[in-house]
Short mmCIF file of C-alpha atoms and ligand atoms in Angstrom, two decimals:
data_model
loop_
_atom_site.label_atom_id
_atom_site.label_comp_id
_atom_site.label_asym_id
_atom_site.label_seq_id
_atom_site.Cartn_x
_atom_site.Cartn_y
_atom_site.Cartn_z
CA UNK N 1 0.00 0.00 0.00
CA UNK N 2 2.76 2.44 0.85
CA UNK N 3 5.69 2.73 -1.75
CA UNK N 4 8.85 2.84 0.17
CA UNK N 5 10.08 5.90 -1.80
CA UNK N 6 7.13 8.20 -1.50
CA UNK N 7 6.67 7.25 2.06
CA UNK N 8 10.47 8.28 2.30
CA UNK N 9 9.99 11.62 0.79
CA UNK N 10 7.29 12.45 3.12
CA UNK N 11 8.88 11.42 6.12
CA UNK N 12 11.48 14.32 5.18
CA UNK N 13 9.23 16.82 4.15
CA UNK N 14 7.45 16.18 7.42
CA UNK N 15 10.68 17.09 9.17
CA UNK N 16 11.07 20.30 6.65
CA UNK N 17 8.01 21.95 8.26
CA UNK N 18 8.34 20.36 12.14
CA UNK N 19 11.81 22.69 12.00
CA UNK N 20 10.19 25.84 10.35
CA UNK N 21 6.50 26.02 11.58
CA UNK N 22 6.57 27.01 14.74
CA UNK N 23 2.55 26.15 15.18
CA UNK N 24 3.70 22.88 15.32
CA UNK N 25 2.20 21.16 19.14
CA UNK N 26 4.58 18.58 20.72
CA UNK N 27 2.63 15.47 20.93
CA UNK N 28 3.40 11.80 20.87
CA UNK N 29 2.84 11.81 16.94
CA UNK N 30 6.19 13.70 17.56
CA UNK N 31 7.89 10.35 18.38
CA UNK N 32 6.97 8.95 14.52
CA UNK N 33 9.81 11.53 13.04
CA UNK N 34 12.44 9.68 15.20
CA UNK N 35 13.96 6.62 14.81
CA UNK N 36 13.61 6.54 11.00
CA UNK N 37 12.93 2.44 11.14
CA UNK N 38 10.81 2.32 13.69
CA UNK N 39 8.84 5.50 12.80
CA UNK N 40 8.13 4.39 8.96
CA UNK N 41 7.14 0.51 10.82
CA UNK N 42 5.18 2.42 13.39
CA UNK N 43 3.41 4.09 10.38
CA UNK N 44 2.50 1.06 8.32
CA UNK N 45 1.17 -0.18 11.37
CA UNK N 46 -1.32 3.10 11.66
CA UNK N 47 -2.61 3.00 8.38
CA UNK N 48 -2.93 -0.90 8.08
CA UNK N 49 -5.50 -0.21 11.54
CA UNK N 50 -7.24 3.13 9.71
CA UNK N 51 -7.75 0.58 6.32
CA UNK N 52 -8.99 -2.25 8.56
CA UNK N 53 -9.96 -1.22 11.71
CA UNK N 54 -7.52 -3.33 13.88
CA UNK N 55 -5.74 -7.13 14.01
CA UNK N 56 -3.91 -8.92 15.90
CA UNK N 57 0.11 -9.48 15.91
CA UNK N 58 0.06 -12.40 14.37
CA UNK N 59 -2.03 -11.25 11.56
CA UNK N 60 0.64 -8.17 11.62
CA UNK N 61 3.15 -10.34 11.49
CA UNK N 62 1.97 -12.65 8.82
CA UNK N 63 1.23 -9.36 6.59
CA UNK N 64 4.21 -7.50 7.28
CA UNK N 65 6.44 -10.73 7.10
CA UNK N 66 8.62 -9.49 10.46
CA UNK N 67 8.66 -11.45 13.64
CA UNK N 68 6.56 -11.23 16.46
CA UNK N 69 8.83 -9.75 19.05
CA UNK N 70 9.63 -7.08 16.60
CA UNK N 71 6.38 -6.23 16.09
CA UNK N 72 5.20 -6.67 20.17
CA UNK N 73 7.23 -4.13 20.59
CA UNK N 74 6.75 -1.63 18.34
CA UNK N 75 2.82 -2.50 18.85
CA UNK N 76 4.00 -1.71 23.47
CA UNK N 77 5.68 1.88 22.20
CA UNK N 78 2.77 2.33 19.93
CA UNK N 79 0.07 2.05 23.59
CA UNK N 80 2.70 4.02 25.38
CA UNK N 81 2.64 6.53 23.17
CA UNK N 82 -1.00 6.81 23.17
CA UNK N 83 -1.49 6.18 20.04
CA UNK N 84 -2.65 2.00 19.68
CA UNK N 85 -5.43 0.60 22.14
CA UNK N 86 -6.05 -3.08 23.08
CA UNK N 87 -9.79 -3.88 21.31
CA UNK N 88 -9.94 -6.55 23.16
CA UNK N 89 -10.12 -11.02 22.17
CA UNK N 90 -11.19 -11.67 18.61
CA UNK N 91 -13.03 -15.12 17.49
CA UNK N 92 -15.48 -17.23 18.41
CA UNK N 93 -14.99 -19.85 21.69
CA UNK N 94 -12.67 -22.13 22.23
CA UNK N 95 -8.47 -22.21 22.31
CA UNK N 96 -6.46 -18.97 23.05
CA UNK N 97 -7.60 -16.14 21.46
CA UNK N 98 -5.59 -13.07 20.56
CA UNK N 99 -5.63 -9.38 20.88
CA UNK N 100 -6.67 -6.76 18.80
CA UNK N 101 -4.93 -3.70 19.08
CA UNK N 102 -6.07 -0.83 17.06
CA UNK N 103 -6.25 2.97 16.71
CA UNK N 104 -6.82 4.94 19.98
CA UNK N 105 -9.99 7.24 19.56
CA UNK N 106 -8.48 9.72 21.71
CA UNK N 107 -5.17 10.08 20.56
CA UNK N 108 -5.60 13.51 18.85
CA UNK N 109 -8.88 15.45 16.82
CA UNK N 110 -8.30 16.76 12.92
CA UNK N 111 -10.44 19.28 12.20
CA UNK N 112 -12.03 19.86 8.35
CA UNK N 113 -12.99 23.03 6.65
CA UNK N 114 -15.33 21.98 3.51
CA UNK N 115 -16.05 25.02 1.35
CA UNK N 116 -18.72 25.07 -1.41
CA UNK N 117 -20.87 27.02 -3.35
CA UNK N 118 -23.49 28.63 -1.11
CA UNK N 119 -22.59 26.91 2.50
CA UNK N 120 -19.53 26.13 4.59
CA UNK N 121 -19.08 22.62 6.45
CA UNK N 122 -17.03 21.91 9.47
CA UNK N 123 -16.36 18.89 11.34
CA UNK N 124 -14.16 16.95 13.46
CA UNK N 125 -12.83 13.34 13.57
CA UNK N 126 -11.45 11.60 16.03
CA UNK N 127 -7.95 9.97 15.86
CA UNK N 128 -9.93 6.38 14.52
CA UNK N 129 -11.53 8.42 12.09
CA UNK N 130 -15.35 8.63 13.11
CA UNK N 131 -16.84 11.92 12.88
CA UNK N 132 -17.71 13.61 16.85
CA UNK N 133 -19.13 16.53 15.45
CA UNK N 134 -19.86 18.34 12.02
CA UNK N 135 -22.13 21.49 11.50
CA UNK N 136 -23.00 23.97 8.42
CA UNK N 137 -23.55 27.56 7.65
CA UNK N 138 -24.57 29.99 5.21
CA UNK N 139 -20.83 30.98 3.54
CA UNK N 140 -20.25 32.51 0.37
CA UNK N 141 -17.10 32.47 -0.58
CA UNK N 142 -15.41 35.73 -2.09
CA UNK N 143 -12.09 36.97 -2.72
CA UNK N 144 -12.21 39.54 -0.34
CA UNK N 145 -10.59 40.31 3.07
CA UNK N 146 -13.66 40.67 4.50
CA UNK N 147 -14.90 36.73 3.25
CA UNK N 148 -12.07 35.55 4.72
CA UNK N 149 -12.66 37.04 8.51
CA UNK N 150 -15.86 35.51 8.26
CA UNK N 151 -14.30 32.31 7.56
CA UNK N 152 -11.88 32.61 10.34
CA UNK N 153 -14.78 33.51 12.60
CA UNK N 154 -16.78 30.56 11.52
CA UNK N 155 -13.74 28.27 12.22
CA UNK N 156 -13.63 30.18 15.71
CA UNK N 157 -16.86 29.68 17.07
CA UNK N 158 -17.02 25.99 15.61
CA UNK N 159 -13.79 25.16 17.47
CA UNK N 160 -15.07 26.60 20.45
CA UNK N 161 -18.38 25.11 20.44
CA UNK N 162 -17.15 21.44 19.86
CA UNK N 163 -15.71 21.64 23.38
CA UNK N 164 -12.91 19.35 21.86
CA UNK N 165 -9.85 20.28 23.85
CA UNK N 166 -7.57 22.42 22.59
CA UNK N 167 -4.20 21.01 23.10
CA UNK N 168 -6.43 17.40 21.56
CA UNK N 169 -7.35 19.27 18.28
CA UNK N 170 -3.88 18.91 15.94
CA UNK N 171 -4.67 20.54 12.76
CA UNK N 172 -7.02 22.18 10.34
CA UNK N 173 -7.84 21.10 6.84
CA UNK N 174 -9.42 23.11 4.34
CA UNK N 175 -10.78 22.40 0.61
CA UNK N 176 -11.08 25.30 -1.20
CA UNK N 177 -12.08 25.36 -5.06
CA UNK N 178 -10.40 26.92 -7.79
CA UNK N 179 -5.94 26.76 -7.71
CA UNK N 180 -4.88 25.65 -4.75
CA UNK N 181 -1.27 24.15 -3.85
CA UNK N 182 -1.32 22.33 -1.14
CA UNK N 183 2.29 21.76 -1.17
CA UNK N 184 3.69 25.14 -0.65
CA UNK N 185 0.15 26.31 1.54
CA UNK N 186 -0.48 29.24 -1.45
CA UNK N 187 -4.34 29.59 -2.76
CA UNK N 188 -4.46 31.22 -5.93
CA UNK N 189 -7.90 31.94 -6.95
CA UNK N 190 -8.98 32.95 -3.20
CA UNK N 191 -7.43 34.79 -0.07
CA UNK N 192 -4.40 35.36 -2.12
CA UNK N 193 -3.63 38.70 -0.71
CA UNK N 194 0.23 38.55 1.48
CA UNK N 195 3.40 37.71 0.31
CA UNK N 196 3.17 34.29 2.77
CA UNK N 197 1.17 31.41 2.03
CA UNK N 198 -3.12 31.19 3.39
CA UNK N 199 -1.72 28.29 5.15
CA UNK N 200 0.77 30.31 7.17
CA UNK N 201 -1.46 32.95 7.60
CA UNK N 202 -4.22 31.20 8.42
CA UNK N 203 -1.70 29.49 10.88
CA UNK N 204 -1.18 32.68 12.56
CA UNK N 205 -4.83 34.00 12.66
CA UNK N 206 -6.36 30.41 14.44
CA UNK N 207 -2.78 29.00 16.61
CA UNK N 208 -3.24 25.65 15.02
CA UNK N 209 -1.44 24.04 12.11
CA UNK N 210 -3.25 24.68 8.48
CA UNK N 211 -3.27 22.37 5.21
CA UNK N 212 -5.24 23.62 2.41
CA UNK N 213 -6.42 21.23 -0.37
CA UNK N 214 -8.23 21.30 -3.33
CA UNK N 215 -11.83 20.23 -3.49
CA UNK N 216 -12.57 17.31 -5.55
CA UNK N 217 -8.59 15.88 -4.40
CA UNK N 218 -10.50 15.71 -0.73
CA UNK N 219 -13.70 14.32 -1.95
CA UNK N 220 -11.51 11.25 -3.85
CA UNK N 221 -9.71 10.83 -1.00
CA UNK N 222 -13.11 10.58 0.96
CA UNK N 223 -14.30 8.20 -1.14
CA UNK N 224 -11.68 6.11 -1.55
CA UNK N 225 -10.98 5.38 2.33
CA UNK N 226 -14.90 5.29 3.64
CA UNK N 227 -16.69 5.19 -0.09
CA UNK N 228 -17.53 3.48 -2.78
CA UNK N 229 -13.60 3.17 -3.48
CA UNK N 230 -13.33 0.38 -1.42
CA UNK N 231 -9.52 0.81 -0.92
CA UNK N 232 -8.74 0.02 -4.79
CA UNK N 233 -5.47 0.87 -6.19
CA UNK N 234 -6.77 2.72 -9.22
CA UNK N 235 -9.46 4.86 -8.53
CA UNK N 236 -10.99 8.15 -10.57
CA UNK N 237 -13.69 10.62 -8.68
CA UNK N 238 -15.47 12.81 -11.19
CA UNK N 239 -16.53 15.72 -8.87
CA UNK N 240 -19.46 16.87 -10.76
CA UNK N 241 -20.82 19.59 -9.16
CA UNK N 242 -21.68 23.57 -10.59
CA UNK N 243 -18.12 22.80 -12.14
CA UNK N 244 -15.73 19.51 -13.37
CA UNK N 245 -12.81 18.38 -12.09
CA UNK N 246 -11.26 15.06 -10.87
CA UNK N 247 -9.16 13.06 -8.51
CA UNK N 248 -7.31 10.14 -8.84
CA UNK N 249 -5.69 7.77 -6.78
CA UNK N 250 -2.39 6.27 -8.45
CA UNK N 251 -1.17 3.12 -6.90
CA UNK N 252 -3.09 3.62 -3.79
CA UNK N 253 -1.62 6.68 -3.69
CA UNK N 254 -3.17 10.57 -3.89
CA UNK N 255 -1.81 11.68 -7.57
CA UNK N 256 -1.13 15.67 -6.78
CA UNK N 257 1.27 16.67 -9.83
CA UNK N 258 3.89 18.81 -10.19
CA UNK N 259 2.56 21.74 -8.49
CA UNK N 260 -1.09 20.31 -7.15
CA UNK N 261 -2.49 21.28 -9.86
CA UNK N 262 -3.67 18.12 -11.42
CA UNK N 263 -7.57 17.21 -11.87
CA UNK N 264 -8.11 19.84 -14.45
CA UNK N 265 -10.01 17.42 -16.52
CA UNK N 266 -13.38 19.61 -16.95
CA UNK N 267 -11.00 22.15 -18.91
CA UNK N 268 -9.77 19.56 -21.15
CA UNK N 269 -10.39 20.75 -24.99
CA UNK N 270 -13.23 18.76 -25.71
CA UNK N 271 -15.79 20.51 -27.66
CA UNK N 272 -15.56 22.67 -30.55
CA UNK N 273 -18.25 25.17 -29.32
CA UNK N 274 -18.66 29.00 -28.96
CA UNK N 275 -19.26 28.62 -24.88
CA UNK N 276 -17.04 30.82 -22.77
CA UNK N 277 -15.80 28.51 -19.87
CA UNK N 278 -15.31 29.23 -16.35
CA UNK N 279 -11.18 29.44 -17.38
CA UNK N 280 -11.86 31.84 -19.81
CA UNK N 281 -10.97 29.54 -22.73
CA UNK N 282 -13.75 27.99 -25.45
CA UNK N 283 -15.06 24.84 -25.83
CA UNK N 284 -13.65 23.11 -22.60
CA UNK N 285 -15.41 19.60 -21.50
CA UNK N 286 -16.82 21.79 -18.29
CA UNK N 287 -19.41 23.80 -20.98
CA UNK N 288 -21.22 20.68 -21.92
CA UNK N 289 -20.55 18.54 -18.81
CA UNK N 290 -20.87 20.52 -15.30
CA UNK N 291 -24.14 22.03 -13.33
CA UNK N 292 -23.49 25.25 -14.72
CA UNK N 293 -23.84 23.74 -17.93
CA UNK N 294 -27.17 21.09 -17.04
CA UNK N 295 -28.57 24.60 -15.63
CA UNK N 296 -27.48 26.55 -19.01
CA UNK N 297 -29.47 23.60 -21.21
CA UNK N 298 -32.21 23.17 -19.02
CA UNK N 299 -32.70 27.26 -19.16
CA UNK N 300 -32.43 27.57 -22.90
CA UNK N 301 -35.07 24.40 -23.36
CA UNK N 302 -37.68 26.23 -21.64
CA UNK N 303 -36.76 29.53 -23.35
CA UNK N 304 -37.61 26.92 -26.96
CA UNK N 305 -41.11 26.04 -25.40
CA UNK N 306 -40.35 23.01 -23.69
CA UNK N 307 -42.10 21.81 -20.99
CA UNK N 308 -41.57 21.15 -16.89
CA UNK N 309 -42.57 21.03 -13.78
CA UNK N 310 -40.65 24.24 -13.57
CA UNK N 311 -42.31 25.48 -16.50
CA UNK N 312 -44.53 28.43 -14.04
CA UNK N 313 -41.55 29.28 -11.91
CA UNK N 314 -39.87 29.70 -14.83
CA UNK N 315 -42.47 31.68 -16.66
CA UNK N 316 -43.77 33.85 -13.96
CA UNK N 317 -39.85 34.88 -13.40
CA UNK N 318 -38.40 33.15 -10.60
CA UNK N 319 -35.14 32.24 -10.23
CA UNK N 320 -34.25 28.72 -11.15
CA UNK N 321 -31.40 26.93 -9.67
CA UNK N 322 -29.65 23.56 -10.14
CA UNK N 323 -31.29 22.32 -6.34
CA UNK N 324 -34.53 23.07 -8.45
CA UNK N 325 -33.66 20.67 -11.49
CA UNK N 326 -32.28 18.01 -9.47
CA UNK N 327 -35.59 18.03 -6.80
CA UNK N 328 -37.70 17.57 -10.31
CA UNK N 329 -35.48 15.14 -11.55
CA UNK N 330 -36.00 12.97 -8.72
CA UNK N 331 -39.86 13.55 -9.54
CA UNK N 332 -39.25 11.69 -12.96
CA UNK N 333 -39.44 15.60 -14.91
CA UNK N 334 -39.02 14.43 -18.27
CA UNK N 335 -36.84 17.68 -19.46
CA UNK N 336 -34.78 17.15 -16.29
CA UNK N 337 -34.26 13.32 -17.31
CA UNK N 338 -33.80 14.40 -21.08
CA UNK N 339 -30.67 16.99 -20.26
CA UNK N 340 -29.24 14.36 -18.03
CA UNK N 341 -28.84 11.78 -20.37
CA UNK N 342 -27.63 14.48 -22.94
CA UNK N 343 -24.80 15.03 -20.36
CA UNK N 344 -24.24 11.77 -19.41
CA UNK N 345 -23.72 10.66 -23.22
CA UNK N 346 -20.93 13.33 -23.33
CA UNK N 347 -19.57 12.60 -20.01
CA UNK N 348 -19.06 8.49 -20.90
CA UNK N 349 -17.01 9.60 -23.98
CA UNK N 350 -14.88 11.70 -21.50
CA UNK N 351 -14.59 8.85 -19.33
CA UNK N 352 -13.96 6.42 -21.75
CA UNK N 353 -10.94 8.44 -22.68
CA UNK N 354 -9.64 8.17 -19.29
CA UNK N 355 -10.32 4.59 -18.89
CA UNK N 356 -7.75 4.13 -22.01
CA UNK N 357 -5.77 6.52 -20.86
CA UNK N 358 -5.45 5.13 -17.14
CA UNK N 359 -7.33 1.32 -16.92
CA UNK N 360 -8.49 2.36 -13.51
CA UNK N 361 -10.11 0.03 -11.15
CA UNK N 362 -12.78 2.05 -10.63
CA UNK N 363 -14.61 5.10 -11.60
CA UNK N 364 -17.45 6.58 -9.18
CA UNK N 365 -19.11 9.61 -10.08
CA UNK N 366 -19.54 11.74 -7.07
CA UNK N 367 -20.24 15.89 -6.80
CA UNK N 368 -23.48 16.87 -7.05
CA UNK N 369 -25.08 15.71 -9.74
CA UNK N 370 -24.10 12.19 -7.78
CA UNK N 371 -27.90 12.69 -7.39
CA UNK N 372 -28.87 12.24 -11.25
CA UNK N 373 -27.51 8.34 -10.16
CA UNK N 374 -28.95 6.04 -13.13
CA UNK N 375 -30.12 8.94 -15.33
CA UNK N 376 -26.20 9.78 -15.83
CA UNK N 377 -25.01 6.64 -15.32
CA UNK N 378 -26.95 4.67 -18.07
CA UNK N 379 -26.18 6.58 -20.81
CA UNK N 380 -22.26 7.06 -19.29
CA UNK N 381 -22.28 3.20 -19.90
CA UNK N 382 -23.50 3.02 -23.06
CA UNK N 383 -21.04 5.59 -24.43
CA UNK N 384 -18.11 3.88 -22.69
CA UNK N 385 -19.10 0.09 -24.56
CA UNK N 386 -18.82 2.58 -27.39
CA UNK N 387 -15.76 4.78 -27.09
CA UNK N 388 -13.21 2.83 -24.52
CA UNK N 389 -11.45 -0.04 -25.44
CA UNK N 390 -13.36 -3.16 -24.51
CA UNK N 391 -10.44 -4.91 -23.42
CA UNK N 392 -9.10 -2.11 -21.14
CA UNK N 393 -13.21 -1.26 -19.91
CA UNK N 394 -13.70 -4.55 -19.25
CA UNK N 395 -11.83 -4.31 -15.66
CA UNK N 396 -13.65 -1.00 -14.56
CA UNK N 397 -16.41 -0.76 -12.62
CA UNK N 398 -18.11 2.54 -12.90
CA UNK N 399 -19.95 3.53 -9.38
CA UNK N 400 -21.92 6.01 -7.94
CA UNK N 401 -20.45 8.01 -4.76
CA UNK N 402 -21.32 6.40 -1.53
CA UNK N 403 -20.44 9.29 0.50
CA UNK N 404 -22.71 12.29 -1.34
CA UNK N 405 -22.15 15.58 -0.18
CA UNK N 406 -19.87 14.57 2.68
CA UNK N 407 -17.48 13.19 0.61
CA UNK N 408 -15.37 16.42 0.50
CA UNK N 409 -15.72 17.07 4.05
CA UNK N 410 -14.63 13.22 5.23
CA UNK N 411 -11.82 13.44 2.62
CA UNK N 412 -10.33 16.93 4.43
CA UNK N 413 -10.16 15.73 7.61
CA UNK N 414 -8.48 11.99 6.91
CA UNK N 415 -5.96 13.82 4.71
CA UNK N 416 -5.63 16.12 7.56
CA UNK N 417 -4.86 13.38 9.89
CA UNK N 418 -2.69 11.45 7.17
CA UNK N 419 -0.70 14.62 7.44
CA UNK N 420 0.14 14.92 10.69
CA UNK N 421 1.18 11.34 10.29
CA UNK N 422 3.09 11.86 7.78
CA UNK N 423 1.20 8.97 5.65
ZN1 ZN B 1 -12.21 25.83 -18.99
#
């Protein structure tokens, strides 16, 4: 699950920012960065307990192929640090049965920041990764000084009303849309306003330590640890919301890029259409294939004549919005049904195109038009047996999100704790 040499170059970028962040709160996740061995062991042994939820030594030992002394005690430093509990006897009746030891619940808290179009969700998990508390408010999200006070007030009063202790809450992840880089902490399209990174400043503003991440990276992630994904190797999210982008996981691994930057897929070249994208550029796959654009279509088929359930909101002036096509959709609303399939027939060539470019496991559709469920996902089928390569197709399974709208909130916070880890 964890390559040797990315797990390597994290360990000493984990080290980078322990020595220059002075945010940083001594806790026993401190001992991981010592004793290089040991620490990287220690850390396979967290993330094989976060995947499966706890085992024994001897199943540790069997997996890992190192001895059982070895591993009882690294397992004993593990408790004393705080960080492994004893689950208690696994099996049924009958000769000796063995310990459990997995993750201790209240090792440490990891805060999540989810930022979408119209609202703001927080939560918090605990160290085993259950959610204690989440809650949402009304946020909309400018580039202005004064949007981002509100978001640091918002943070604020969650913290404080979550009665989590403070030294017990460890970091703060954030998704925000748009170019982010999570590696360096700078946020391009938002809160770009100082010379440091958001992350640093945000550091400075709350006293705890900051990751940002981009949106739909945090929603695959989501998805692939408590979704749909299952834990497979190969995995592409299609975060389909008022905009396109996606994630992938590469090897089991989170693929970021160069610069974080990758995902971009909804401003791939696709179409040869007059449509101004989001980007500024024409003809992008996000014109034809996003909500803006099911919204666009669905507007411009009522301006021909068509008919809807939203045909006297529509005609007596009120505002339609996507929530409104996607409530009649679920009503069977034949326009509704009629632009989703139109989507969904462009959307399977798109994907197709990735499945030959990447023979992925899996591909779950997730964002949300997640909601649309069969009406995209019929038509996505039927133009993949067309466009993909049948022998390459023939291995992926195309799914729809488990997770919903919590996918990109879930996602934040495990990546948030995988980072502290230094996973
Ligand atoms: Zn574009």
């Amino acid at each position: 699950m964890c390559e040797k040499s990315s797990c390597q170059t994290t360990v000493v970028h984990l080290k980078i920012q322990a020595h220059t962040t002075t945010m940083v709160k001594s806790t026993s996740m401190d001992a991981l960065t010592s004793g290089k061995k040991s620490a990287q062991l220690k850390r396979e042994i967290l993330r094989r307990y976060m995947v499966n939820g706890g085992e024994s030594i001897a199943d540790l030992s069997r997996e890992l192929g190192l001895s059982v002394p070895t591993l009882t005690k690294i397992v004993t430093e593990l408790i004393e640090e705080d960080l492994v509990t004893d689950l208690g006897k696994q099996g049924a009746t009958g000769g000796r049965r063995p310990s459990i030891y997995g993750l201790n619940p209240a090792a440490g808290y990891f805060m999540g920041v989810d930022i979408k179009r119209d609202v703001i969700v927080m939560g918090i998990i605990n160290f085993r990764g259950d959610m204690v508390v989440s809650r949402q408010y009304d946020f909309i999200i400018e580039n202005t000084r004064q949007s981002f006070d509100e978001l640091c007030n918002h943070i604020t009063q969650f913290i404080a009303s979550s009665r989590i202790r403070r030294d017990k809450l460890l970091a703060i992840g954030i998704n925000i849309s748009g170019r982010v880089n999570p590696e360096s902490g700078y946020s391009y399209s938002y809160f770009f306003f100082d010379e440091k990174p958001l992350t640093t400043v945000l550091e400075e503003r709350l006293g705890y330590r900051v990751f940002i991440e981009n949106d739909s990276r945090a929603m695959t992630y989501g998805e692939y640890m408590y979704g749909v994904g299952n834990n497979e190797q190969n995995m592409i999210f299609l975060n389909l919301s008022w905009g396109f982008g996606i994630g992938m996981i590469l090897g089991g691994e989170l693929h970021y890029g160069k610069s974080g930057f990758s995902g971009e897929y909804g401003h791939f070249p696709f179409f040869d259409n007059e449509i101004i994208c989001s980007c500024g550029k024409r003809g992008c796959l996000e014109t034809e294939v996003s909500g803006w654009a099911a919204h666009r279509q669905f507007i411009e088929k009522l301006k021909q004549g068509n008919i809807s359930m939203l045909s006297k909101q529509f005609e007596s002036g009120q505002q339609i919005t996507l929530a409104d096509i996607l409530d009649v959709l679920g009503k069977e609303d034949m326009l509704a049904i009629e632009v989703m399939e139109q989507i969904g027939a462009q959307l399977g060539r798109a994907i197709a195109g990735l499945i030959n470019m990447f023979n992925p496991d899996v591909i779950v559709l997730g964002g949300t038009l997640y909601e649309a469920k069969d009406y995209l996902l019929l038509p996505i089928k039927s133009a993949i047996n067309k466009y993909a390569l049948n022998f390459v197709s023939k291995d992926t399974a195309v799914k729809v999100s488990k997770l919903g709208e919590s996918a990109g909130l879930i996602g934040i916070c495990a990546i948030t704790r995988n980072k502290m880890l230094g996973l």
